[in-house]
Short mmCIF file of N, CA and C and ligand atoms in Angstrom, two decimals:
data_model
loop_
_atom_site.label_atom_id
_atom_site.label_comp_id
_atom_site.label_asym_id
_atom_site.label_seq_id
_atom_site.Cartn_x
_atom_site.Cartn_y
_atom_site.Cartn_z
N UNK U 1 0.88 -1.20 0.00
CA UNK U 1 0.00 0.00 0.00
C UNK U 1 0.91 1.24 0.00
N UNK U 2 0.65 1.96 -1.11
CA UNK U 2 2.19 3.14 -1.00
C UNK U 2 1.10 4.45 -0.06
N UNK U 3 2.36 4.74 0.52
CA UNK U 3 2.17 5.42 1.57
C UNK U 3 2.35 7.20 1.45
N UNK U 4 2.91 7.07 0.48
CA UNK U 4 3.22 8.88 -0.43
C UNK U 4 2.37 9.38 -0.43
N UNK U 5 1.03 8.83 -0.88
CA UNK U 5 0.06 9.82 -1.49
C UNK U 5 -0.64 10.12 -0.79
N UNK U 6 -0.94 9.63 0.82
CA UNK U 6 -1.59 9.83 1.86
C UNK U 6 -1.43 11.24 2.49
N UNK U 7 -1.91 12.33 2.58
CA UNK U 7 -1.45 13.83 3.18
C UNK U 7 -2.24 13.58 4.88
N UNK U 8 -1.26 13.29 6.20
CA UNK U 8 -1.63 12.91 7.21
C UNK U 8 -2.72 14.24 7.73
N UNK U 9 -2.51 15.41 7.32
CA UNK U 9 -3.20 16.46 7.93
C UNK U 9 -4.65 16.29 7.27
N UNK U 10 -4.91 15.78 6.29
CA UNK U 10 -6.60 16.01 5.88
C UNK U 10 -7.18 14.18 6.74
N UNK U 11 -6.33 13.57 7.37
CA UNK U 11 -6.82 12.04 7.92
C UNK U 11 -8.02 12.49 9.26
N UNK U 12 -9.11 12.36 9.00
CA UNK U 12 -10.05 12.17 10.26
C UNK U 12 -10.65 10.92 10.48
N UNK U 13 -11.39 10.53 11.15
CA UNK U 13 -12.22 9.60 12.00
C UNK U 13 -13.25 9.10 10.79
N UNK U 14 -13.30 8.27 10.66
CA UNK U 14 -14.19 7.65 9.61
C UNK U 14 -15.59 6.97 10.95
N UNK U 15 -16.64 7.18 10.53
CA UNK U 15 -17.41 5.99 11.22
C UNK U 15 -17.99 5.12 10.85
N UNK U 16 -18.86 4.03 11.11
CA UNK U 16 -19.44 2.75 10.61
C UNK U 16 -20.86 3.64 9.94
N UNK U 17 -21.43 3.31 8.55
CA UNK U 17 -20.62 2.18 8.13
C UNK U 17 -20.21 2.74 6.54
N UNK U 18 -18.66 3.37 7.20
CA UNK U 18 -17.90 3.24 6.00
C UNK U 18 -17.38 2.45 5.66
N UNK U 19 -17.50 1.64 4.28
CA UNK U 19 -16.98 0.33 3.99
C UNK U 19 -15.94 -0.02 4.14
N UNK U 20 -14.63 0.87 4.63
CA UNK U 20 -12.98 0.66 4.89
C UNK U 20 -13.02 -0.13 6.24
N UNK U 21 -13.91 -0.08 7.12
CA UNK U 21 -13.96 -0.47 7.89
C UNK U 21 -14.13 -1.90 8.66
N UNK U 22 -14.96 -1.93 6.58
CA UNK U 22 -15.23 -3.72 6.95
C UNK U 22 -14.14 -4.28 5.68
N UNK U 23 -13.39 -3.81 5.46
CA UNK U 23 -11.95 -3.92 4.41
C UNK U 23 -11.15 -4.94 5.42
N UNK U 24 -10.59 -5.99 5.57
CA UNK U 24 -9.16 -6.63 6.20
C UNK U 24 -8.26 -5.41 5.52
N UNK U 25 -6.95 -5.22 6.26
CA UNK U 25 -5.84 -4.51 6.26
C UNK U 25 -4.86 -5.39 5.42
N UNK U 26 -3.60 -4.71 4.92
CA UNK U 26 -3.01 -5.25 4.35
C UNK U 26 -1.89 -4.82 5.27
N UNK U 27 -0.73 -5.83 5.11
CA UNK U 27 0.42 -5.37 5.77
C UNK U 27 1.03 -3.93 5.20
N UNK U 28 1.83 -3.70 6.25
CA UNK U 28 2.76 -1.83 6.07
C UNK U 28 3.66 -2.59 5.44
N UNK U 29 4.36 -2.20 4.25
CA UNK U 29 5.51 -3.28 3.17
C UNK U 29 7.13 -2.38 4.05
N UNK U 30 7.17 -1.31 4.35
CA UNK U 30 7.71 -0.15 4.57
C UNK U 30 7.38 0.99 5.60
N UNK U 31 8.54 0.50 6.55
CA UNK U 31 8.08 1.87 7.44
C UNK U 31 9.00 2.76 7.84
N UNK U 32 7.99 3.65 6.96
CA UNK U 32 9.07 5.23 6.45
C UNK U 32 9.15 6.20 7.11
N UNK U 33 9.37 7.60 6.43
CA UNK U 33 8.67 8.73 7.05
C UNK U 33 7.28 8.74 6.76
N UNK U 34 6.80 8.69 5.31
CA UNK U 34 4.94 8.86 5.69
C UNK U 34 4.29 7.69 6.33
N UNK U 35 4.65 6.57 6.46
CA UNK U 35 4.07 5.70 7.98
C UNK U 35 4.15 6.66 9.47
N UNK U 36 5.39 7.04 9.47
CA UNK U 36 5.59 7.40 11.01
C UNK U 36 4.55 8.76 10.84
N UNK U 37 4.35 9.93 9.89
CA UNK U 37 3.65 10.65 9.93
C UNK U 37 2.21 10.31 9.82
N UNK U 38 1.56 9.61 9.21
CA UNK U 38 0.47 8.76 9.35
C UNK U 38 -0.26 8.58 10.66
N UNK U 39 1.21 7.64 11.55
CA UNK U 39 0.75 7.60 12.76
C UNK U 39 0.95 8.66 14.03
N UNK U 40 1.48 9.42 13.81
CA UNK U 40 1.45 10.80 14.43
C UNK U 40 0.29 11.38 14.39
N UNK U 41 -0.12 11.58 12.91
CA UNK U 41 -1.76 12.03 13.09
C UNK U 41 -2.73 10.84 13.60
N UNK U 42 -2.34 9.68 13.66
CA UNK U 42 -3.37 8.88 14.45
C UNK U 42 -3.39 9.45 15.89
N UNK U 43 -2.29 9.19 16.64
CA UNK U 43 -2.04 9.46 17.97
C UNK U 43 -2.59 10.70 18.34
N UNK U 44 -2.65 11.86 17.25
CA UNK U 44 -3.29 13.28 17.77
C UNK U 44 -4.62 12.83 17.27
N UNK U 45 -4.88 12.43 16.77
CA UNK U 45 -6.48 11.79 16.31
C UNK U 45 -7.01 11.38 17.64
N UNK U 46 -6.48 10.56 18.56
CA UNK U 46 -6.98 9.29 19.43
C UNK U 46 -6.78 10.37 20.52
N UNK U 47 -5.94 11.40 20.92
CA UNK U 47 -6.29 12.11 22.10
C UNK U 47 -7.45 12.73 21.51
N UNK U 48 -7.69 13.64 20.76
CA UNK U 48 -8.18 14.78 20.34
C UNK U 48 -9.53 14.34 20.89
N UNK U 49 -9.85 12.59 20.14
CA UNK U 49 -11.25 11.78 20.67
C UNK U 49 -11.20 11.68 21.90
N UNK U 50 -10.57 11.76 22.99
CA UNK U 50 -10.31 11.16 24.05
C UNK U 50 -9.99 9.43 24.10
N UNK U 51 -9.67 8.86 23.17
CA UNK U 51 -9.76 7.24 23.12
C UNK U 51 -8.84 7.01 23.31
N UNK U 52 -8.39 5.42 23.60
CA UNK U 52 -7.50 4.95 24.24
C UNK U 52 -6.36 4.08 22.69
N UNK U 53 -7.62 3.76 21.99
CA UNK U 53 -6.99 2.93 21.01
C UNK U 53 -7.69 3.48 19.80
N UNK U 54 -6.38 3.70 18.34
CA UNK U 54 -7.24 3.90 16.64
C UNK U 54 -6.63 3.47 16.11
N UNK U 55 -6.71 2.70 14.98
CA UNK U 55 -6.77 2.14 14.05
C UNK U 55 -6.64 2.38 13.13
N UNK U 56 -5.83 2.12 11.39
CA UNK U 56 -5.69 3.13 10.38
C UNK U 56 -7.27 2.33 9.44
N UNK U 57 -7.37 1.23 9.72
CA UNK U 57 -8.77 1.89 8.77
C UNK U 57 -10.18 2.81 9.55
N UNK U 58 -9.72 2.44 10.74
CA UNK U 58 -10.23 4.21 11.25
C UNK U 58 -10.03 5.50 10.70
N UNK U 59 -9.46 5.68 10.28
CA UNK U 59 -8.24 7.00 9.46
C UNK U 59 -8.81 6.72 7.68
N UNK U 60 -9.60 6.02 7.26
CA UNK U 60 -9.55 5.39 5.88
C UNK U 60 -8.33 4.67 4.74
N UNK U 61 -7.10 4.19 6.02
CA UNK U 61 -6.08 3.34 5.90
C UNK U 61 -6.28 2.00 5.52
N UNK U 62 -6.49 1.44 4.38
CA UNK U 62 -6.65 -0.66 4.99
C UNK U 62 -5.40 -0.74 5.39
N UNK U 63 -4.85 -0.26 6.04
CA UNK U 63 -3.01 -0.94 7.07
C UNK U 63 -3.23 -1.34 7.94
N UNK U 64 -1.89 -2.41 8.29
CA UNK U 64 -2.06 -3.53 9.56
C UNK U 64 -0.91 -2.15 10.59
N UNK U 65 -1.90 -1.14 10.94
CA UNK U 65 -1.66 -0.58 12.06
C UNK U 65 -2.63 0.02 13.10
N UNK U 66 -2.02 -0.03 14.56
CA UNK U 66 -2.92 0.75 15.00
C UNK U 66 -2.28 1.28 16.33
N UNK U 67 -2.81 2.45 16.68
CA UNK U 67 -2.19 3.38 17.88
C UNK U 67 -2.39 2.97 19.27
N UNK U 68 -1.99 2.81 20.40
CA UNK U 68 -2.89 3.08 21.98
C UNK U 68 -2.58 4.20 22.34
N UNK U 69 -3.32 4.24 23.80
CA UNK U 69 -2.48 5.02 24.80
C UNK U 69 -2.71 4.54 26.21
N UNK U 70 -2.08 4.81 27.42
CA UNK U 70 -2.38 4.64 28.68
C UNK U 70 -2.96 6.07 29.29
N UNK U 71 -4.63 6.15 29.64
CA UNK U 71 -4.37 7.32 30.17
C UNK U 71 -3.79 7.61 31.15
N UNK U 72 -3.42 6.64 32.23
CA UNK U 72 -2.75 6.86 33.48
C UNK U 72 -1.42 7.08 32.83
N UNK U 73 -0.93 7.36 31.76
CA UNK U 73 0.47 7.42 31.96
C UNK U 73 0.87 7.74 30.51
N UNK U 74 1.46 9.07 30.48
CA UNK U 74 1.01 10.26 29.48
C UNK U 74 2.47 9.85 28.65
N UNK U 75 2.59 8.87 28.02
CA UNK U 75 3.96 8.60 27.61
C UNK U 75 4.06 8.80 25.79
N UNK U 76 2.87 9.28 25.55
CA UNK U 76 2.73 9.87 23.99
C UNK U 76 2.33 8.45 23.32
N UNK U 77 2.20 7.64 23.96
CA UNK U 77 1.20 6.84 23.17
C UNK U 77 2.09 5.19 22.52
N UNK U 78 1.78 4.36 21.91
CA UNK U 78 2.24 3.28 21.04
C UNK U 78 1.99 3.18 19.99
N UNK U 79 3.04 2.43 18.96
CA UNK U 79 2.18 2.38 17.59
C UNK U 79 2.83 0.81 17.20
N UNK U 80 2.03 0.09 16.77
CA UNK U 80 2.21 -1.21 16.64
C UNK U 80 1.30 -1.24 14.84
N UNK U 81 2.77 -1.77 14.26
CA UNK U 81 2.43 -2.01 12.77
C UNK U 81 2.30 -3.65 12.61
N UNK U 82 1.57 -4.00 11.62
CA UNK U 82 1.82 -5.55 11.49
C UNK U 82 1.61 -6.80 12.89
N UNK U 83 0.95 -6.04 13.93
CA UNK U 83 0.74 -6.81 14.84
C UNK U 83 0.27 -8.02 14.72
N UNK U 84 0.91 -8.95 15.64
CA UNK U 84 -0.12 -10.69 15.44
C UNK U 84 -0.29 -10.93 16.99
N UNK U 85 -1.16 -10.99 17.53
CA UNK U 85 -1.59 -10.92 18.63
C UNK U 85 -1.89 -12.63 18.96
N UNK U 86 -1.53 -12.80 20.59
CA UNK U 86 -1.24 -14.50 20.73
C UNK U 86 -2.14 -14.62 22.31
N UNK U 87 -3.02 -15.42 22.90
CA UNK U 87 -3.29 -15.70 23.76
C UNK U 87 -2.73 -16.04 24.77
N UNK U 88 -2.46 -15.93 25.81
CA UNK U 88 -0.91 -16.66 26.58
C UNK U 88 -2.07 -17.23 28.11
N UNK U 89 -3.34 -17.23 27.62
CA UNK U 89 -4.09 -17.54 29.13
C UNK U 89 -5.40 -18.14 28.68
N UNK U 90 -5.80 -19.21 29.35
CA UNK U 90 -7.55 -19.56 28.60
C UNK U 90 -8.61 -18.79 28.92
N UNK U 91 -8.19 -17.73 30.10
CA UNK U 91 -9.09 -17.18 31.44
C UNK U 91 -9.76 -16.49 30.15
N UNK U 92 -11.14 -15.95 30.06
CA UNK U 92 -12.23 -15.19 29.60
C UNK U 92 -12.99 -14.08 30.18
N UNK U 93 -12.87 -12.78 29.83
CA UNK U 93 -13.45 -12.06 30.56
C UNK U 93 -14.69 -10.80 29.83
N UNK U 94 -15.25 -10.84 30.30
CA UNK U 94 -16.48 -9.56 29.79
C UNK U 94 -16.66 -8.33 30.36
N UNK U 95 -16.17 -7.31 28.93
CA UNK U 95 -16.40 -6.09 29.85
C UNK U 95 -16.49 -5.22 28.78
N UNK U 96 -17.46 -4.06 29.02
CA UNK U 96 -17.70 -2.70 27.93
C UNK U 96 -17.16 -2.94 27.27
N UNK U 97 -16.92 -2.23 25.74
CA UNK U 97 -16.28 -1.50 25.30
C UNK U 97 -16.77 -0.74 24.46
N UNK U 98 -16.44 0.46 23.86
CA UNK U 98 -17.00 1.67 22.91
C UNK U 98 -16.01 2.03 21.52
N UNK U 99 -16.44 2.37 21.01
CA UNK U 99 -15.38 2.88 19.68
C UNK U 99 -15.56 4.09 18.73
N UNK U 100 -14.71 4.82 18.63
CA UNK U 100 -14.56 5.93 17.97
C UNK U 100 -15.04 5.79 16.81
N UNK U 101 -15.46 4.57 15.82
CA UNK U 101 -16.16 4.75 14.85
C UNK U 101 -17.58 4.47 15.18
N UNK U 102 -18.01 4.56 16.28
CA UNK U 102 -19.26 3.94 16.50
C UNK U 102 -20.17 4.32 17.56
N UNK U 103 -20.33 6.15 17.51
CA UNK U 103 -20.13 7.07 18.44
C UNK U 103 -21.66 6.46 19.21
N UNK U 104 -21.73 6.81 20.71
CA UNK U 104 -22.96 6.48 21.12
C UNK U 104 -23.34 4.45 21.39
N UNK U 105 -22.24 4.22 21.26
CA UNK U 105 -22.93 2.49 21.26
C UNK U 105 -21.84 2.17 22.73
N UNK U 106 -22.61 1.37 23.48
CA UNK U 106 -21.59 0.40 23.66
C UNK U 106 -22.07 -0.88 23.76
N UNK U 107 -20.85 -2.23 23.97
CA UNK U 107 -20.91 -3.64 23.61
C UNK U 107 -20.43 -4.35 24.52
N UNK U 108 -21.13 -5.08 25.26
CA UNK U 108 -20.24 -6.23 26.20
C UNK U 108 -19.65 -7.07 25.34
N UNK U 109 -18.14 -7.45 25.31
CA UNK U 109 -17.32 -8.01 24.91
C UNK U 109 -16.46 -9.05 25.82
N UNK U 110 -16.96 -10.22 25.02
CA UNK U 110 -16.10 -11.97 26.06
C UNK U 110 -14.74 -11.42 25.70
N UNK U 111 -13.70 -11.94 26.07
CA UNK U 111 -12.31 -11.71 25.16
C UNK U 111 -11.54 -12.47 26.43
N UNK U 112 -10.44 -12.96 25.94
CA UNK U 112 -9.02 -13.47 26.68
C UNK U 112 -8.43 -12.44 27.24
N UNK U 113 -8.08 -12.73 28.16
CA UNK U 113 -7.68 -12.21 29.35
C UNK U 113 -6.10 -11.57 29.29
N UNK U 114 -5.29 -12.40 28.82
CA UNK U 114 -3.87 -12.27 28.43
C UNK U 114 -3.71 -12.40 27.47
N UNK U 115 -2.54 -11.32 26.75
CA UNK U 115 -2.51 -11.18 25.26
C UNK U 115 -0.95 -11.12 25.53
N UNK U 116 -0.17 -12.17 24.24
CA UNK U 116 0.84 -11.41 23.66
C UNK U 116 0.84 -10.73 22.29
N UNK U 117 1.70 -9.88 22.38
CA UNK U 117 2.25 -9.18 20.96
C UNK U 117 2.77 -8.95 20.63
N UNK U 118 3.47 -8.76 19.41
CA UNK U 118 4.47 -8.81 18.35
C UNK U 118 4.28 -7.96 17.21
N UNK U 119 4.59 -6.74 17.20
CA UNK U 119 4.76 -6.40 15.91
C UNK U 119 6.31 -5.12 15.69
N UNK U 120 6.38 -4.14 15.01
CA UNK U 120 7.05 -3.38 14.28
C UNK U 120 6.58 -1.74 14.89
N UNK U 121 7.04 -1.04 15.60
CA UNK U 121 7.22 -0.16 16.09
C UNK U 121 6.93 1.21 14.91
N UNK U 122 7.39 2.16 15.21
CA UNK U 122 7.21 3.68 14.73
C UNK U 122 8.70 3.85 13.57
N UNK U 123 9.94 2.85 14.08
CA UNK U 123 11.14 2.80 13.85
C UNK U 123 11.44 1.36 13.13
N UNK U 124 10.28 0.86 12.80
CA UNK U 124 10.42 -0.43 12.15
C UNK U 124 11.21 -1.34 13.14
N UNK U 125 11.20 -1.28 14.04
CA UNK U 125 12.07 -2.79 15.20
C UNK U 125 10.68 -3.19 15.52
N UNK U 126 11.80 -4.66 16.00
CA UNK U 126 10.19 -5.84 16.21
C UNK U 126 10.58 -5.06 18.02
N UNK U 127 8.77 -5.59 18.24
CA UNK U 127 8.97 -4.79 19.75
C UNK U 127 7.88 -6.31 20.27
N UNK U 128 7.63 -7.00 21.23
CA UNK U 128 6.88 -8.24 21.35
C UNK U 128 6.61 -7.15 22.91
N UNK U 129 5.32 -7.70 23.26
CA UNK U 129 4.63 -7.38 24.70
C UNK U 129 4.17 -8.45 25.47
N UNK U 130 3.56 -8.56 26.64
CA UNK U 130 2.50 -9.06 27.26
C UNK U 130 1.75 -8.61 28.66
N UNK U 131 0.49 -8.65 28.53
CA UNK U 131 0.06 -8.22 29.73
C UNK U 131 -1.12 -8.66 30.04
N UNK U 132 -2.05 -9.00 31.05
CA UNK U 132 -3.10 -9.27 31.49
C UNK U 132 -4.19 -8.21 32.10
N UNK U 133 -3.66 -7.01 31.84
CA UNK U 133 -4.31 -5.53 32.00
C UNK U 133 -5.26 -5.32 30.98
N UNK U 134 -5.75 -4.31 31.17
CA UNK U 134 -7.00 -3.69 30.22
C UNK U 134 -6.62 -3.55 28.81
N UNK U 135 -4.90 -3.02 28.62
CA UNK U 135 -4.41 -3.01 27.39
C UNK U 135 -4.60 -4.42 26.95
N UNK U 136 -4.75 -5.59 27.01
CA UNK U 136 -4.68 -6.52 26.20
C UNK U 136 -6.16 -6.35 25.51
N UNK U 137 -7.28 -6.01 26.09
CA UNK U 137 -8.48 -6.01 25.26
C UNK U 137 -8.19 -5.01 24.79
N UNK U 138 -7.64 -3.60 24.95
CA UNK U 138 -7.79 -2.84 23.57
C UNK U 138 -6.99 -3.25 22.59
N UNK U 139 -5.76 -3.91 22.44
CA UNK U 139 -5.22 -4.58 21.16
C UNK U 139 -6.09 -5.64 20.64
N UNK U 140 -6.71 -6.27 21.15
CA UNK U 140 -7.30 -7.40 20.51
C UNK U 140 -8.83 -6.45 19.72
N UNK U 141 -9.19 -5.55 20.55
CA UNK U 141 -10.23 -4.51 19.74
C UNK U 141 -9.88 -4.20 18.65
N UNK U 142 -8.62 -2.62 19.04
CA UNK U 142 -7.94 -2.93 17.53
C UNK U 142 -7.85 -3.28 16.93
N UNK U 143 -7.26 -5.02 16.61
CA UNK U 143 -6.86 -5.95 16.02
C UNK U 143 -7.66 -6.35 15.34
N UNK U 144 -9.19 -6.21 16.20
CA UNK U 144 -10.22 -6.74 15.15
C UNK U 144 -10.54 -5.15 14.15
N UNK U 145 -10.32 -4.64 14.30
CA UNK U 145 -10.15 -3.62 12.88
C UNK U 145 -9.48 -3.97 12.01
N UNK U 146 -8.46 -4.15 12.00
CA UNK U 146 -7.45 -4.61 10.98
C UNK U 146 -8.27 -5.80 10.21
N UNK U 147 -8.95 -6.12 10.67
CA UNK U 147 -9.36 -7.73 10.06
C UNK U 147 -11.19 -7.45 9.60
N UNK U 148 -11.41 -5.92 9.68
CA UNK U 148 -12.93 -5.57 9.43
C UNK U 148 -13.93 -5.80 10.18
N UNK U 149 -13.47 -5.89 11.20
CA UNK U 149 -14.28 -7.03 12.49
C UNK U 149 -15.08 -5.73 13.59
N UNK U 150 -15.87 -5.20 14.14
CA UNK U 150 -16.50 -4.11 14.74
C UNK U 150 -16.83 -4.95 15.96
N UNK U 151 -17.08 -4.12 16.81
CA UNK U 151 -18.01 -4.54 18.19
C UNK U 151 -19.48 -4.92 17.99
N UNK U 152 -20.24 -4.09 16.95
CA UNK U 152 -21.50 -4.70 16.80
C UNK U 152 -21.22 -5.78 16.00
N UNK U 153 -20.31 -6.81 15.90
CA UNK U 153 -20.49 -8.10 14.98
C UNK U 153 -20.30 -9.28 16.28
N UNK U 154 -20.20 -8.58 17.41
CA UNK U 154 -19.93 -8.99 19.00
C UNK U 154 -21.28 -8.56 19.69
N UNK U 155 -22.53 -8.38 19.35
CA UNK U 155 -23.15 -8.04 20.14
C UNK U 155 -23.97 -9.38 20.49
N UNK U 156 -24.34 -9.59 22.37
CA UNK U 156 -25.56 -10.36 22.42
C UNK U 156 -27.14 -9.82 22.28
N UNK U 157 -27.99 -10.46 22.34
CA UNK U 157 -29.07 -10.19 21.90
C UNK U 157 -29.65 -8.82 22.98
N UNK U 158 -29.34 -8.64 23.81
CA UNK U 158 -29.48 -7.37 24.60
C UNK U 158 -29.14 -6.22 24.02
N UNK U 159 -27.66 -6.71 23.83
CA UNK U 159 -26.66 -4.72 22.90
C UNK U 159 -27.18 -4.92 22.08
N UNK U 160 -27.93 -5.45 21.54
CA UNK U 160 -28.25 -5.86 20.00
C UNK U 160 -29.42 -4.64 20.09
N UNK U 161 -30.39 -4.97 21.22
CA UNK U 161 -31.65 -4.12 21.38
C UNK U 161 -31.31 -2.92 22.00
N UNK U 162 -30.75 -2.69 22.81
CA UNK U 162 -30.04 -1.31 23.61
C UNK U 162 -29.62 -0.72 22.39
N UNK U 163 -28.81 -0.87 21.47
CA UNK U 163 -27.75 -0.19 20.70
C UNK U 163 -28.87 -0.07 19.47
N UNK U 164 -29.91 -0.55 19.22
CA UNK U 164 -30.61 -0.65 18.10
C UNK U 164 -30.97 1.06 16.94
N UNK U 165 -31.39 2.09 18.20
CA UNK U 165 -31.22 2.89 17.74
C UNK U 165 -30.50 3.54 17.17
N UNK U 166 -29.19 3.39 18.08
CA UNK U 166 -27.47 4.16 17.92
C UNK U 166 -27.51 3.81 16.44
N UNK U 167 -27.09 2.66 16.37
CA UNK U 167 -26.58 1.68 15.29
C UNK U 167 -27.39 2.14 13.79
N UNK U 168 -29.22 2.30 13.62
CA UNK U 168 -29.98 2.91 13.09
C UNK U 168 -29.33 4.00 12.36
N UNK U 169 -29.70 5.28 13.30
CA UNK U 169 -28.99 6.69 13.14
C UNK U 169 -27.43 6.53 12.16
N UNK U 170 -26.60 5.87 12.94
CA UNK U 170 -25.50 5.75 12.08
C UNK U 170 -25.69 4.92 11.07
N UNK U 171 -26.48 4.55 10.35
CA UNK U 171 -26.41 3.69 8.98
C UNK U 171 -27.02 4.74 8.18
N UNK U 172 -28.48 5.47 8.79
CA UNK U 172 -29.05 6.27 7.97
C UNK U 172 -27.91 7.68 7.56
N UNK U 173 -26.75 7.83 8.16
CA UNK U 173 -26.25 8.80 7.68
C UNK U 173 -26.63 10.21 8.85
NI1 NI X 1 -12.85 0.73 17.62
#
């Protein structure tokens, strides 16, 4: 995916349901200067929202990238390209979650408990993680962006009816 022609300053927030969203990502072939600028405007993207985690087909990117942050701990954020995300625990847990393309909803989400990860940094080095903290469900959130995957494709029959309206409104435009 060449990365030149992308101008990071016109990149905003896409929401559902823009079809990039339900696009799988393709790998970053190259990570340059317009990757690292790319994700610079993600990271000012994801405060600006107040969110914790974005995504470049959030941004109208299909790339296998996506941003965090910790709010407890103002360290300018992460950027993980090409991530492959690994289970390291069977434990299962359910809890909120909300998303910047999907303003107004939220989704109880099952998910694994412990995540590892592996991908390619801001500087192209492999950088591998693990943790059993809250950050492991926002990478695996993320992650399901990269792969076209949303929280409402996670809903039980409750968020299904709670969110019915939200979900409405945002299709009609
Ligand atoms: Ni999201």
């Amino acid at each position: 995916m060449p990365a030149m022609d992308v101008d990071p300053a016109s990149l905003e927030i896409v929401d559902h349901p823009h079809p990039v969203l339900r696009t799988p990502a393709s790998p970053v072939n190259e990570v340059n200067d317009a990757v690292r600028a790319v994700a610079d405007r993600m990271l000012e993207l994801m405060v600006e929202a107040e969110g914790i985690g974005l995504a470049a087909p959030q941004v109208g990117l299909s790339w296998r990238m996506f941003v965090t942050r910790d709010p407890e701990n103002e360290d300018g954020g992460m950027v993980w390209i090409n991530p492959v995300l690994e289970p390291v625990d069977p434990t299962r847990e359910t809890d909120e979650e909300g998303c910047l393309s999907l303003p107004g909803i939220l989704v109880n989400v099952t998910r694994p408990v412990g995540i590892r990860i592996r991908g390619l940094n801001e500087h192209g080095e492999e950088v591998e993680a693990e943790t059993d903290e809250h950050m492991a469900r926002v990478w695996q959130h993320e992650n399901d962006h990269l792969d076209g995957v949303l929280i409402i494709d996670r809903m039980s029959s409750m968020d299904r009816l709670r969110n019915r309206r939200a979900i409405r409104d945002l299709e009609r435009g």
